[in-house]
mmCIF file of C-alpha atoms in Angstrom:
data_model
loop_
_atom_site.group_PDB
_atom_site.id
_atom_site.type_symbol
_atom_site.label_atom_id
_atom_site.label_comp_id
_atom_site.label_asym_id
_atom_site.label_seq_id
_atom_site.Cartn_x
_atom_site.Cartn_y
_atom_site.Cartn_z
ATOM 1 C CA MET A 1 9.539 -62.856 -24.851
ATOM 2 C CA ALA A 2 13.169 -64.489 -24.354
ATOM 3 C CA GLN A 3 13.187 -68.139 -25.882
ATOM 4 C CA PRO A 4 14.403 -71.102 -23.796
ATOM 5 C CA ASP A 5 17.218 -73.339 -24.557
ATOM 6 C CA ASN A 6 15.156 -75.830 -26.166
ATOM 7 C CA ILE A 7 13.392 -73.376 -28.554
ATOM 8 C CA LYS A 8 15.237 -71.964 -31.714
ATOM 9 C CA ILE A 9 14.244 -69.427 -33.675
ATOM 10 C CA LEU A 10 14.887 -70.081 -37.290
ATOM 11 C CA GLU A 11 13.026 -67.354 -39.141
ATOM 12 C CA VAL A 12 10.999 -64.279 -38.797
ATOM 13 C CA CYS A 13 9.222 -63.225 -41.863
ATOM 14 C CA HIS A 14 6.134 -61.511 -43.037
ATOM 15 C CA VAL A 15 3.251 -62.908 -45.021
ATOM 16 C CA SER A 16 0.962 -60.633 -46.901
ATOM 17 C CA PRO A 17 -2.216 -61.857 -48.401
ATOM 18 C CA VAL A 18 -1.995 -62.220 -52.361
ATOM 19 C CA PRO A 19 -5.174 -62.690 -54.561
ATOM 20 C CA SER A 20 -5.859 -65.931 -55.662
ATOM 21 C CA ASN A 21 -5.789 -67.291 -59.391
ATOM 22 C CA SER A 22 -9.432 -67.055 -59.910
ATOM 23 C CA PRO A 23 -10.480 -64.909 -62.682
ATOM 24 C CA ASP A 24 -12.797 -63.157 -60.601
ATOM 25 C CA SER A 25 -9.905 -62.064 -58.002
ATOM 26 C CA ALA A 26 -9.610 -58.568 -57.467
ATOM 27 C CA GLU A 27 -6.488 -56.542 -56.361
ATOM 28 C CA LEU A 28 -6.546 -55.739 -52.974
ATOM 29 C CA ALA A 29 -7.509 -52.319 -51.898
ATOM 30 C CA GLU A 30 -7.255 -50.386 -48.304
ATOM 31 C CA PHE A 31 -9.845 -51.732 -46.216
ATOM 32 C CA SER A 32 -10.806 -50.382 -42.689
ATOM 33 C CA LEU A 33 -13.282 -51.528 -39.922
ATOM 34 C CA PRO A 34 -14.287 -49.157 -36.890
ATOM 35 C CA LEU A 35 -14.816 -50.893 -33.589
ATOM 36 C CA THR A 36 -18.336 -51.758 -32.373
ATOM 37 C CA PHE A 37 -19.050 -51.469 -28.246
ATOM 38 C CA LEU A 38 -18.391 -55.223 -28.403
ATOM 39 C CA ASP A 39 -14.861 -54.407 -29.323
ATOM 40 C CA THR A 40 -14.258 -51.654 -26.996
ATOM 41 C CA PHE A 41 -15.589 -53.631 -24.580
ATOM 42 C CA CYS A 42 -12.484 -55.960 -24.991
ATOM 43 C CA PHE A 43 -10.326 -53.355 -26.240
ATOM 44 C CA LYS A 44 -7.523 -53.924 -23.593
ATOM 45 C CA PHE A 45 -8.132 -57.210 -22.697
ATOM 46 C CA PRO A 46 -5.052 -59.695 -22.999
ATOM 47 C CA PRO A 47 -4.671 -61.225 -26.590
ATOM 48 C CA VAL A 48 -6.446 -64.662 -27.677
ATOM 49 C CA GLN A 49 -3.906 -67.293 -27.832
ATOM 50 C CA CYS A 50 -4.312 -70.519 -29.042
ATOM 51 C CA LEU A 51 -2.103 -73.213 -29.953
ATOM 52 C CA PHE A 52 -2.990 -75.989 -32.433
ATOM 53 C CA PHE A 53 -0.634 -79.467 -32.690
ATOM 54 C CA TYR A 54 -0.336 -81.399 -35.587
ATOM 55 C CA HIS A 55 1.002 -84.755 -36.108
ATOM 56 C CA LEU A 56 3.169 -85.599 -38.792
ATOM 57 C CA PRO A 57 3.980 -89.290 -40.025
ATOM 58 C CA ASN A 58 7.896 -88.913 -39.592
ATOM 59 C CA SER A 59 10.212 -85.971 -38.921
ATOM 60 C CA ASP A 60 11.799 -86.728 -42.480
ATOM 61 C CA PRO A 61 13.318 -82.943 -43.161
ATOM 62 C CA SER A 62 12.109 -82.987 -46.666
ATOM 63 C CA LEU A 63 8.544 -83.279 -45.156
ATOM 64 C CA MET A 64 8.964 -80.552 -42.654
ATOM 65 C CA SER A 65 10.570 -78.021 -45.585
ATOM 66 C CA SER A 66 7.509 -79.010 -47.828
ATOM 67 C CA THR A 67 4.641 -78.690 -44.974
ATOM 68 C CA LEU A 68 6.253 -75.324 -43.972
ATOM 69 C CA SER A 69 6.207 -74.010 -47.713
ATOM 70 C CA LYS A 70 2.462 -75.271 -47.992
ATOM 71 C CA LEU A 71 1.762 -73.657 -44.883
ATOM 72 C CA LYS A 72 3.096 -70.447 -45.547
ATOM 73 C CA ARG A 73 1.671 -70.527 -49.580
ATOM 74 C CA SER A 74 -2.030 -71.051 -47.915
ATOM 75 C CA LEU A 75 -1.679 -68.475 -45.246
ATOM 76 C CA SER A 76 -1.230 -66.126 -47.610
ATOM 77 C CA LEU A 77 -4.246 -67.009 -49.952
ATOM 78 C CA THR A 78 -6.313 -67.356 -46.825
ATOM 79 C CA LEU A 79 -5.407 -63.828 -45.911
ATOM 80 C CA GLN A 80 -7.014 -62.564 -48.838
ATOM 81 C CA HIS A 81 -10.112 -63.233 -47.625
ATOM 82 C CA TYR A 82 -9.307 -62.163 -43.950
ATOM 83 C CA LEU A 83 -7.129 -59.092 -45.005
ATOM 84 C CA PRO A 84 -7.866 -57.109 -41.534
ATOM 85 C CA LEU A 85 -5.874 -60.065 -39.785
ATOM 86 C CA ALA A 86 -2.777 -58.359 -41.693
ATOM 87 C CA GLY A 87 -3.840 -54.774 -40.896
ATOM 88 C CA THR A 88 -3.170 -52.727 -37.628
ATOM 89 C CA LEU A 89 -5.452 -51.196 -34.941
ATOM 90 C CA THR A 90 -4.950 -47.809 -35.329
ATOM 91 C CA TRP A 91 -6.181 -44.527 -34.306
ATOM 92 C CA PRO A 92 -6.650 -42.237 -37.487
ATOM 93 C CA PRO A 93 -6.560 -38.100 -36.767
ATOM 94 C CA ASN A 94 -9.743 -36.739 -35.916
ATOM 95 C CA ALA A 95 -11.305 -40.119 -35.567
ATOM 96 C CA PRO A 96 -13.315 -40.333 -32.802
ATOM 97 C CA LYS A 97 -12.453 -43.818 -32.102
ATOM 98 C CA PRO A 98 -9.445 -46.627 -33.400
ATOM 99 C CA VAL A 99 -10.227 -48.217 -36.439
ATOM 100 C CA VAL A 100 -8.853 -52.062 -37.945
ATOM 101 C CA LEU A 101 -6.884 -50.505 -40.870
ATOM 102 C CA TYR A 102 -5.366 -52.813 -43.656
ATOM 103 C CA LYS A 103 -3.243 -50.980 -46.384
ATOM 104 C CA PRO A 104 -1.761 -52.700 -49.557
ATOM 105 C CA GLY A 105 1.783 -54.475 -48.343
ATOM 106 C CA ASN A 106 0.579 -54.721 -44.958
ATOM 107 C CA ALA A 107 1.310 -58.654 -43.747
ATOM 108 C CA VAL A 108 1.319 -60.761 -40.960
ATOM 109 C CA PHE A 109 4.378 -61.573 -38.561
ATOM 110 C CA LEU A 110 5.336 -65.193 -38.914
ATOM 111 C CA THR A 111 7.957 -66.604 -36.583
ATOM 112 C CA VAL A 112 9.261 -70.246 -37.633
ATOM 113 C CA ALA A 113 10.935 -72.092 -34.643
ATOM 114 C CA GLU A 114 12.328 -75.496 -34.029
ATOM 115 C CA SER A 115 12.485 -77.699 -30.562
ATOM 116 C CA THR A 116 15.671 -79.448 -29.661
ATOM 117 C CA ASP A 117 14.032 -81.373 -27.083
ATOM 118 C CA VAL A 118 13.129 -84.499 -28.742
ATOM 119 C CA HIS A 119 10.277 -85.135 -25.957
ATOM 120 C CA TYR A 120 8.460 -81.480 -25.798
ATOM 121 C CA PHE A 121 5.873 -82.331 -28.237
ATOM 122 C CA ASN A 122 3.944 -85.271 -26.447
ATOM 123 C CA ARG A 123 4.889 -83.524 -23.020
ATOM 124 C CA ILE A 124 3.208 -80.246 -24.363
ATOM 125 C CA SER A 125 0.627 -81.777 -26.427
ATOM 126 C CA GLY A 126 -0.719 -84.300 -23.865
ATOM 127 C CA ASP A 127 -3.554 -84.479 -21.521
ATOM 128 C CA HIS A 128 -1.209 -84.983 -18.643
ATOM 129 C CA VAL A 129 -0.924 -82.107 -15.946
ATOM 130 C CA ARG A 130 2.117 -79.501 -16.553
ATOM 131 C CA GLN A 131 3.187 -76.268 -15.979
ATOM 132 C CA PRO A 132 1.415 -73.517 -18.374
ATOM 133 C CA CYS A 133 4.957 -71.651 -18.639
ATOM 134 C CA GLU A 134 5.789 -74.746 -20.654
ATOM 135 C CA SER A 135 3.790 -73.381 -23.505
ATOM 136 C CA ARG A 136 4.300 -69.852 -23.238
ATOM 137 C CA PRO A 137 7.403 -70.116 -26.025
ATOM 138 C CA LEU A 138 4.679 -71.638 -28.769
ATOM 139 C CA VAL A 139 2.669 -68.654 -28.881
ATOM 140 C CA PRO A 140 4.320 -65.043 -30.462
ATOM 141 C CA ASP A 141 3.982 -61.635 -29.152
ATOM 142 C CA LEU A 142 1.842 -58.959 -30.913
ATOM 143 C CA HIS A 143 3.885 -55.640 -32.382
ATOM 144 C CA VAL A 144 2.620 -52.645 -30.066
ATOM 145 C CA ASN A 145 3.632 -49.265 -30.718
ATOM 146 C CA GLU A 146 2.685 -45.610 -29.780
ATOM 147 C CA THR A 147 0.611 -45.681 -33.031
ATOM 148 C CA SER A 148 -0.658 -49.019 -33.542
ATOM 149 C CA ALA A 149 -0.747 -52.823 -32.890
ATOM 150 C CA SER A 150 -0.756 -55.665 -35.139
ATOM 151 C CA ILE A 151 -4.404 -57.644 -35.161
ATOM 152 C CA MET A 152 -2.598 -61.199 -35.184
ATOM 153 C CA ALA A 153 0.891 -63.101 -35.119
ATOM 154 C CA LEU A 154 1.817 -66.401 -35.725
ATOM 155 C CA GLN A 155 4.068 -68.930 -35.141
ATOM 156 C CA ILE A 156 5.001 -72.313 -36.184
ATOM 157 C CA THR A 157 7.025 -74.786 -34.526
ATOM 158 C CA LEU A 158 8.735 -77.921 -35.577
ATOM 159 C CA PHE A 159 9.353 -80.576 -33.905
ATOM 160 C CA PRO A 160 11.903 -83.555 -34.333
ATOM 161 C CA GLU A 161 9.806 -86.348 -33.238
ATOM 162 C CA GLY A 162 7.351 -85.493 -36.071
ATOM 163 C CA GLY A 163 4.761 -82.650 -35.220
ATOM 164 C CA ILE A 164 4.225 -78.866 -35.722
ATOM 165 C CA CYS A 165 2.308 -76.641 -33.640
ATOM 166 C CA VAL A 166 0.759 -73.314 -35.012
ATOM 167 C CA GLY A 167 0.489 -70.982 -32.208
ATOM 168 C CA VAL A 168 -1.879 -67.833 -32.739
ATOM 169 C CA THR A 169 -2.012 -64.752 -30.831
ATOM 170 C CA GLY A 170 -4.762 -62.280 -31.853
ATOM 171 C CA HIS A 171 -5.653 -58.780 -30.343
ATOM 172 C CA HIS A 172 -8.645 -58.984 -28.234
ATOM 173 C CA ALA A 173 -10.099 -55.631 -29.419
ATOM 174 C CA PHE A 174 -10.896 -57.250 -32.862
ATOM 175 C CA LEU A 175 -10.650 -60.834 -32.110
ATOM 176 C CA ASP A 176 -12.696 -63.357 -30.175
ATOM 177 C CA GLY A 177 -12.182 -67.120 -29.930
ATOM 178 C CA LYS A 178 -14.865 -68.188 -32.900
ATOM 179 C CA SER A 179 -13.496 -65.588 -35.132
ATOM 180 C CA THR A 180 -9.976 -67.118 -34.359
ATOM 181 C CA ALA A 181 -11.180 -70.659 -35.012
ATOM 182 C CA MET A 182 -13.017 -69.677 -38.103
ATOM 183 C CA PHE A 183 -9.804 -68.198 -39.693
ATOM 184 C CA MET A 184 -7.911 -71.333 -38.526
ATOM 185 C CA LYS A 185 -10.403 -73.441 -40.428
ATOM 186 C CA SER A 186 -10.389 -71.390 -43.336
ATOM 187 C CA TRP A 187 -6.819 -71.713 -43.339
ATOM 188 C CA ALA A 188 -6.673 -75.404 -42.814
ATOM 189 C CA TYR A 189 -9.360 -75.975 -45.597
ATOM 190 C CA ILE A 190 -7.461 -73.737 -48.138
ATOM 191 C CA CYS A 191 -4.295 -75.612 -47.113
ATOM 192 C CA ARG A 192 -5.882 -78.799 -47.824
ATOM 193 C CA GLU A 193 -8.288 -78.240 -50.800
ATOM 194 C CA ASN A 194 -7.033 -75.114 -52.541
ATOM 195 C CA PRO A 195 -10.509 -73.810 -53.534
ATOM 196 C CA PRO A 196 -11.236 -71.041 -55.727
ATOM 197 C CA PHE A 197 -13.329 -69.740 -53.076
ATOM 198 C CA LEU A 198 -14.399 -70.283 -49.242
ATOM 199 C CA VAL A 199 -17.271 -71.753 -48.406
ATOM 200 C CA PRO A 200 -20.191 -69.919 -47.130
ATOM 201 C CA GLU A 201 -19.637 -70.857 -43.459
ATOM 202 C CA LEU A 202 -16.140 -69.882 -43.384
ATOM 203 C CA THR A 203 -16.531 -66.470 -45.384
ATOM 204 C CA PRO A 204 -16.156 -63.840 -42.770
ATOM 205 C CA PHE A 205 -18.857 -61.218 -42.334
ATOM 206 C CA TYR A 206 -17.557 -57.604 -42.005
ATOM 207 C CA ASP A 207 -20.619 -55.512 -41.832
ATOM 208 C CA ARG A 208 -20.535 -53.407 -38.590
ATOM 209 C CA ASN A 209 -24.087 -51.976 -39.151
ATOM 210 C CA VAL A 210 -25.651 -55.414 -37.907
ATOM 211 C CA VAL A 211 -24.251 -54.474 -34.302
ATOM 212 C CA LYS A 212 -26.637 -51.775 -32.990
ATOM 213 C CA ASP A 213 -25.487 -49.236 -30.609
ATOM 214 C CA PRO A 214 -28.263 -46.615 -30.047
ATOM 215 C CA ILE A 215 -26.941 -45.228 -26.762
ATOM 216 C CA GLY A 216 -23.408 -45.098 -27.640
ATOM 217 C CA LEU A 217 -21.845 -48.110 -25.669
ATOM 218 C CA ASP A 218 -18.889 -47.980 -27.604
ATOM 219 C CA MET A 219 -17.383 -44.889 -26.622
ATOM 220 C CA LEU A 220 -18.283 -45.369 -23.070
ATOM 221 C CA TYR A 221 -16.152 -48.450 -22.901
ATOM 222 C CA LEU A 222 -13.465 -46.837 -24.879
ATOM 223 C CA ASN A 223 -13.393 -43.863 -22.801
ATOM 224 C CA ARG A 224 -13.336 -45.985 -19.424
ATOM 225 C CA TRP A 225 -10.241 -47.776 -20.458
ATOM 226 C CA LEU A 226 -8.390 -44.586 -21.849
ATOM 227 C CA ALA A 227 -8.983 -43.516 -18.058
ATOM 228 C CA ARG A 228 -7.427 -46.274 -16.531
ATOM 229 C CA SER A 229 -4.239 -46.170 -19.133
ATOM 230 C CA ARG A 230 -1.239 -44.728 -17.366
ATOM 231 C CA SER A 231 0.051 -43.387 -20.085
ATOM 232 C CA LYS A 232 -1.444 -42.043 -23.204
ATOM 233 C CA GLN A 233 1.558 -42.685 -25.379
ATOM 234 C CA LYS A 234 0.160 -46.610 -24.567
ATOM 235 C CA VAL A 235 -3.139 -46.520 -25.704
ATOM 236 C CA PHE A 236 -2.667 -49.889 -27.697
ATOM 237 C CA ASP A 237 -0.958 -51.626 -24.712
ATOM 238 C CA HIS A 238 -3.403 -54.646 -23.448
ATOM 239 C CA TRP A 239 -3.780 -55.413 -19.537
ATOM 240 C CA SER A 240 -0.838 -57.748 -18.776
ATOM 241 C CA GLU A 241 -1.877 -61.114 -17.375
ATOM 242 C CA THR A 242 -1.487 -61.432 -13.842
ATOM 243 C CA HIS A 243 1.581 -63.322 -12.311
ATOM 244 C CA GLU A 244 0.709 -67.391 -12.232
ATOM 245 C CA PRO A 245 1.662 -68.834 -9.140
ATOM 246 C CA SER A 246 4.864 -71.084 -9.419
ATOM 247 C CA ASP A 247 2.879 -73.999 -7.877
ATOM 248 C CA MET A 248 -0.081 -73.537 -10.633
ATOM 249 C CA VAL A 249 -0.273 -76.697 -13.105
ATOM 250 C CA ARG A 250 -2.729 -77.021 -16.409
ATOM 251 C CA GLY A 251 -4.081 -80.326 -17.487
ATOM 252 C CA THR A 252 -6.809 -81.831 -19.942
ATOM 253 C CA PHE A 253 -9.186 -83.852 -18.401
ATOM 254 C CA GLN A 254 -11.686 -85.636 -20.862
ATOM 255 C CA LEU A 255 -15.443 -86.284 -20.506
ATOM 256 C CA THR A 256 -17.108 -89.239 -22.489
ATOM 257 C CA ARG A 257 -20.336 -89.227 -23.969
ATOM 258 C CA GLY A 258 -21.021 -91.480 -21.453
ATOM 259 C CA ASP A 259 -19.787 -89.650 -18.585
ATOM 260 C CA ILE A 260 -21.800 -86.526 -19.701
ATOM 261 C CA GLU A 261 -24.755 -88.567 -19.832
ATOM 262 C CA LYS A 262 -24.592 -89.777 -16.341
ATOM 263 C CA LEU A 263 -24.078 -85.938 -15.417
ATOM 264 C CA LYS A 264 -27.157 -85.211 -17.012
ATOM 265 C CA LYS A 265 -29.024 -87.902 -15.274
ATOM 266 C CA ARG A 266 -28.019 -86.820 -11.930
ATOM 267 C CA VAL A 267 -29.224 -83.174 -12.545
ATOM 268 C CA SER A 268 -32.372 -84.567 -14.122
ATOM 269 C CA ASN A 269 -33.082 -86.559 -11.102
ATOM 270 C CA HIS A 270 -33.431 -83.384 -8.821
ATOM 271 C CA ILE A 271 -34.796 -81.007 -11.369
ATOM 272 C CA LYS A 272 -38.812 -81.392 -12.405
ATOM 273 C CA ILE A 273 -38.830 -82.192 -16.141
ATOM 274 C CA SER A 274 -41.707 -79.825 -16.642
ATOM 275 C CA LYS A 275 -38.982 -77.139 -15.726
ATOM 276 C CA LEU A 276 -36.223 -78.137 -17.616
ATOM 277 C CA GLU A 277 -36.674 -76.775 -21.006
ATOM 278 C CA TYR A 278 -33.016 -78.396 -22.410
ATOM 279 C CA LEU A 279 -30.088 -79.564 -20.500
ATOM 280 C CA SER A 280 -26.757 -78.894 -22.364
ATOM 281 C CA SER A 281 -23.759 -80.758 -22.332
ATOM 282 C CA PHE A 282 -22.049 -77.404 -21.565
ATOM 283 C CA VAL A 283 -24.340 -76.732 -18.233
ATOM 284 C CA VAL A 284 -23.441 -80.303 -16.595
ATOM 285 C CA THR A 285 -19.903 -79.927 -17.645
ATOM 286 C CA ILE A 286 -19.475 -76.267 -15.905
ATOM 287 C CA ALA A 287 -21.434 -77.325 -13.285
ATOM 288 C CA HIS A 288 -19.482 -80.404 -12.625
ATOM 289 C CA VAL A 289 -15.908 -78.640 -12.897
ATOM 290 C CA LEU A 290 -17.278 -75.299 -10.546
ATOM 291 C CA THR A 291 -18.524 -78.113 -7.947
ATOM 292 C CA CYS A 292 -15.088 -80.058 -7.917
ATOM 293 C CA MET A 293 -13.229 -76.779 -7.732
ATOM 294 C CA VAL A 294 -15.361 -75.582 -4.568
ATOM 295 C CA LYS A 295 -14.970 -78.766 -2.932
ATOM 296 C CA ALA A 296 -11.096 -78.796 -3.851
ATOM 297 C CA MET A 297 -10.385 -75.569 -2.113
ATOM 298 C CA SER A 298 -12.603 -75.747 1.025
ATOM 299 C CA SER A 299 -10.310 -75.867 4.049
ATOM 300 C CA SER A 300 -10.637 -79.622 4.787
ATOM 301 C CA GLU A 301 -12.838 -82.424 3.186
ATOM 302 C CA GLY A 302 -16.411 -82.026 4.183
ATOM 303 C CA GLU A 303 -15.847 -78.496 5.276
ATOM 304 C CA PHE A 304 -17.477 -75.283 3.975
ATOM 305 C CA ARG A 305 -17.948 -71.842 4.907
ATOM 306 C CA GLU A 306 -21.484 -71.464 5.147
ATOM 307 C CA SER A 307 -22.002 -67.585 4.278
ATOM 308 C CA THR A 308 -19.402 -67.882 1.420
ATOM 309 C CA LYS A 309 -20.430 -67.474 -2.386
ATOM 310 C CA ALA A 310 -18.496 -69.064 -5.137
ATOM 311 C CA TYR A 311 -18.769 -66.787 -8.237
ATOM 312 C CA PHE A 312 -18.148 -67.469 -11.641
ATOM 313 C CA VAL A 313 -18.171 -66.054 -15.102
ATOM 314 C CA VAL A 314 -19.716 -68.062 -18.253
ATOM 315 C CA GLY A 315 -18.559 -66.579 -21.576
ATOM 316 C CA VAL A 316 -21.590 -66.036 -24.265
ATOM 317 C CA ASP A 317 -21.580 -66.101 -28.054
ATOM 318 C CA TYR A 318 -24.000 -63.013 -28.510
ATOM 319 C CA ARG A 319 -24.190 -63.947 -32.625
ATOM 320 C CA ALA A 320 -27.695 -65.682 -32.554
ATOM 321 C CA ARG A 321 -28.823 -63.830 -29.301
ATOM 322 C CA LEU A 322 -28.571 -60.234 -30.229
ATOM 323 C CA ASP A 323 -32.022 -58.463 -31.548
ATOM 324 C CA PRO A 324 -32.041 -58.704 -34.407
ATOM 325 C CA PRO A 325 -29.323 -61.776 -34.464
ATOM 326 C CA VAL A 326 -26.139 -61.347 -36.718
ATOM 327 C CA PRO A 327 -24.995 -63.606 -39.156
ATOM 328 C CA LEU A 328 -23.000 -66.783 -37.844
ATOM 329 C CA ASN A 329 -19.914 -65.813 -39.843
ATOM 330 C CA TYR A 330 -19.545 -62.461 -38.444
ATOM 331 C CA PHE A 331 -16.323 -61.438 -37.889
ATOM 332 C CA GLY A 332 -14.847 -59.580 -35.228
ATOM 333 C CA ASN A 333 -16.210 -59.611 -31.144
ATOM 334 C CA CYS A 334 -19.285 -60.897 -30.708
ATOM 335 C CA VAL A 335 -19.158 -62.356 -27.226
ATOM 336 C CA GLY A 336 -19.790 -61.113 -23.727
ATOM 337 C CA SER A 337 -19.503 -62.628 -19.947
ATOM 338 C CA HIS A 338 -22.033 -63.160 -17.483
ATOM 339 C CA LEU A 339 -21.477 -63.462 -13.700
ATOM 340 C CA GLY A 340 -23.094 -65.689 -11.520
ATOM 341 C CA TYR A 341 -22.710 -67.397 -7.767
ATOM 342 C CA VAL A 342 -23.691 -70.451 -5.780
ATOM 343 C CA GLN A 343 -23.635 -70.738 -2.407
ATOM 344 C CA GLU A 344 -20.150 -72.794 -1.408
ATOM 345 C CA ARG A 345 -22.368 -75.174 0.856
ATOM 346 C CA ASP A 346 -24.730 -76.135 -1.868
ATOM 347 C CA CYS A 347 -21.676 -77.795 -3.847
ATOM 348 C CA PHE A 348 -21.683 -80.068 -0.887
ATOM 349 C CA GLU A 349 -25.306 -80.895 -0.824
ATOM 350 C CA GLU A 350 -26.317 -84.360 -2.503
ATOM 351 C CA ASP A 351 -28.127 -82.566 -5.138
ATOM 352 C CA GLY A 352 -25.260 -79.919 -5.508
ATOM 353 C CA LEU A 353 -24.492 -80.767 -8.794
ATOM 354 C CA ALA A 354 -28.213 -80.324 -9.904
ATOM 355 C CA ILE A 355 -28.532 -76.665 -7.665
ATOM 356 C CA VAL A 356 -25.320 -75.089 -9.793
ATOM 357 C CA ALA A 357 -26.536 -76.535 -13.157
ATOM 358 C CA GLU A 358 -29.757 -74.900 -12.479
ATOM 359 C CA LYS A 359 -27.933 -71.610 -11.755
ATOM 360 C CA ILE A 360 -26.009 -71.854 -14.920
ATOM 361 C CA ARG A 361 -28.611 -72.677 -17.093
ATOM 362 C CA CYS A 362 -30.514 -69.730 -15.679
ATOM 363 C CA LEU A 363 -28.109 -67.215 -16.707
#
């Protein structure tokens, strides 16, 4: 990706996992993981990309330098617990499907950049409306070739007004959002505390035997992806995101606890309590967003297409929902998507929020 004029690349380096100073620490050995059906389902999905913004008390160069050094060192220590992230997605000869493989010496690509725009940090990290393309320079690309693809790439961007941004790009054939967040929490914990061990909830669980696949969905999903590939030489290329319209914008809209309670009350007024097992903040928030979107996209205020359906997809964490359930610290893809729809006219009803909330709750 070409860098804009306000972003200057300072360094591109490799950060390898290193053993900790603990007496129980062992030398890092080769490590591999097979893909489950939950991984092959996401095999060519666009990468998982996240931005994490951190304010610093000032923009003193010595503070920036010491912070960067601490981030690099703690990243190296964190990777000893997350070896697959330093590895690659590859397809060994005679293997039925790709694997995630770490070999001693493997590393994560880390880009260090600096913004030359004194207003960039506040503009990009705030809640106000902005164009999505403004944040693209803050996330790195994965390294992909004919034989392998990197699992993760990182970028640390320094801002002159006193802040840093950590951009994460993860291959979706191995990482879901929860796994990415778990890694970031571990990195932050080690950077802050420098502990000899990770706490249990941040210690990744890698055993793939807990994900049962008696009918071979892993190969079914994989073969479907391969059949859609334009070239056998581009096995590890992921889907490119569709072109974003030039008038598309992105903003953050905060709902307070009071806002959530008001939404729940509106829904509860139209749903019998005996029928309502549990009304979560997630359900009422998605219902509110969906009804607002349908109304905003209608041809004119108060008008709708009588027979038109509005479809929506809800992402679901399967860790506690599989039978049997898998550990909450399971590291890898363990998510799925559920499709639902509402009639467009329902969103304009007085009890439209409740109708949509019930649809989402019953998925």
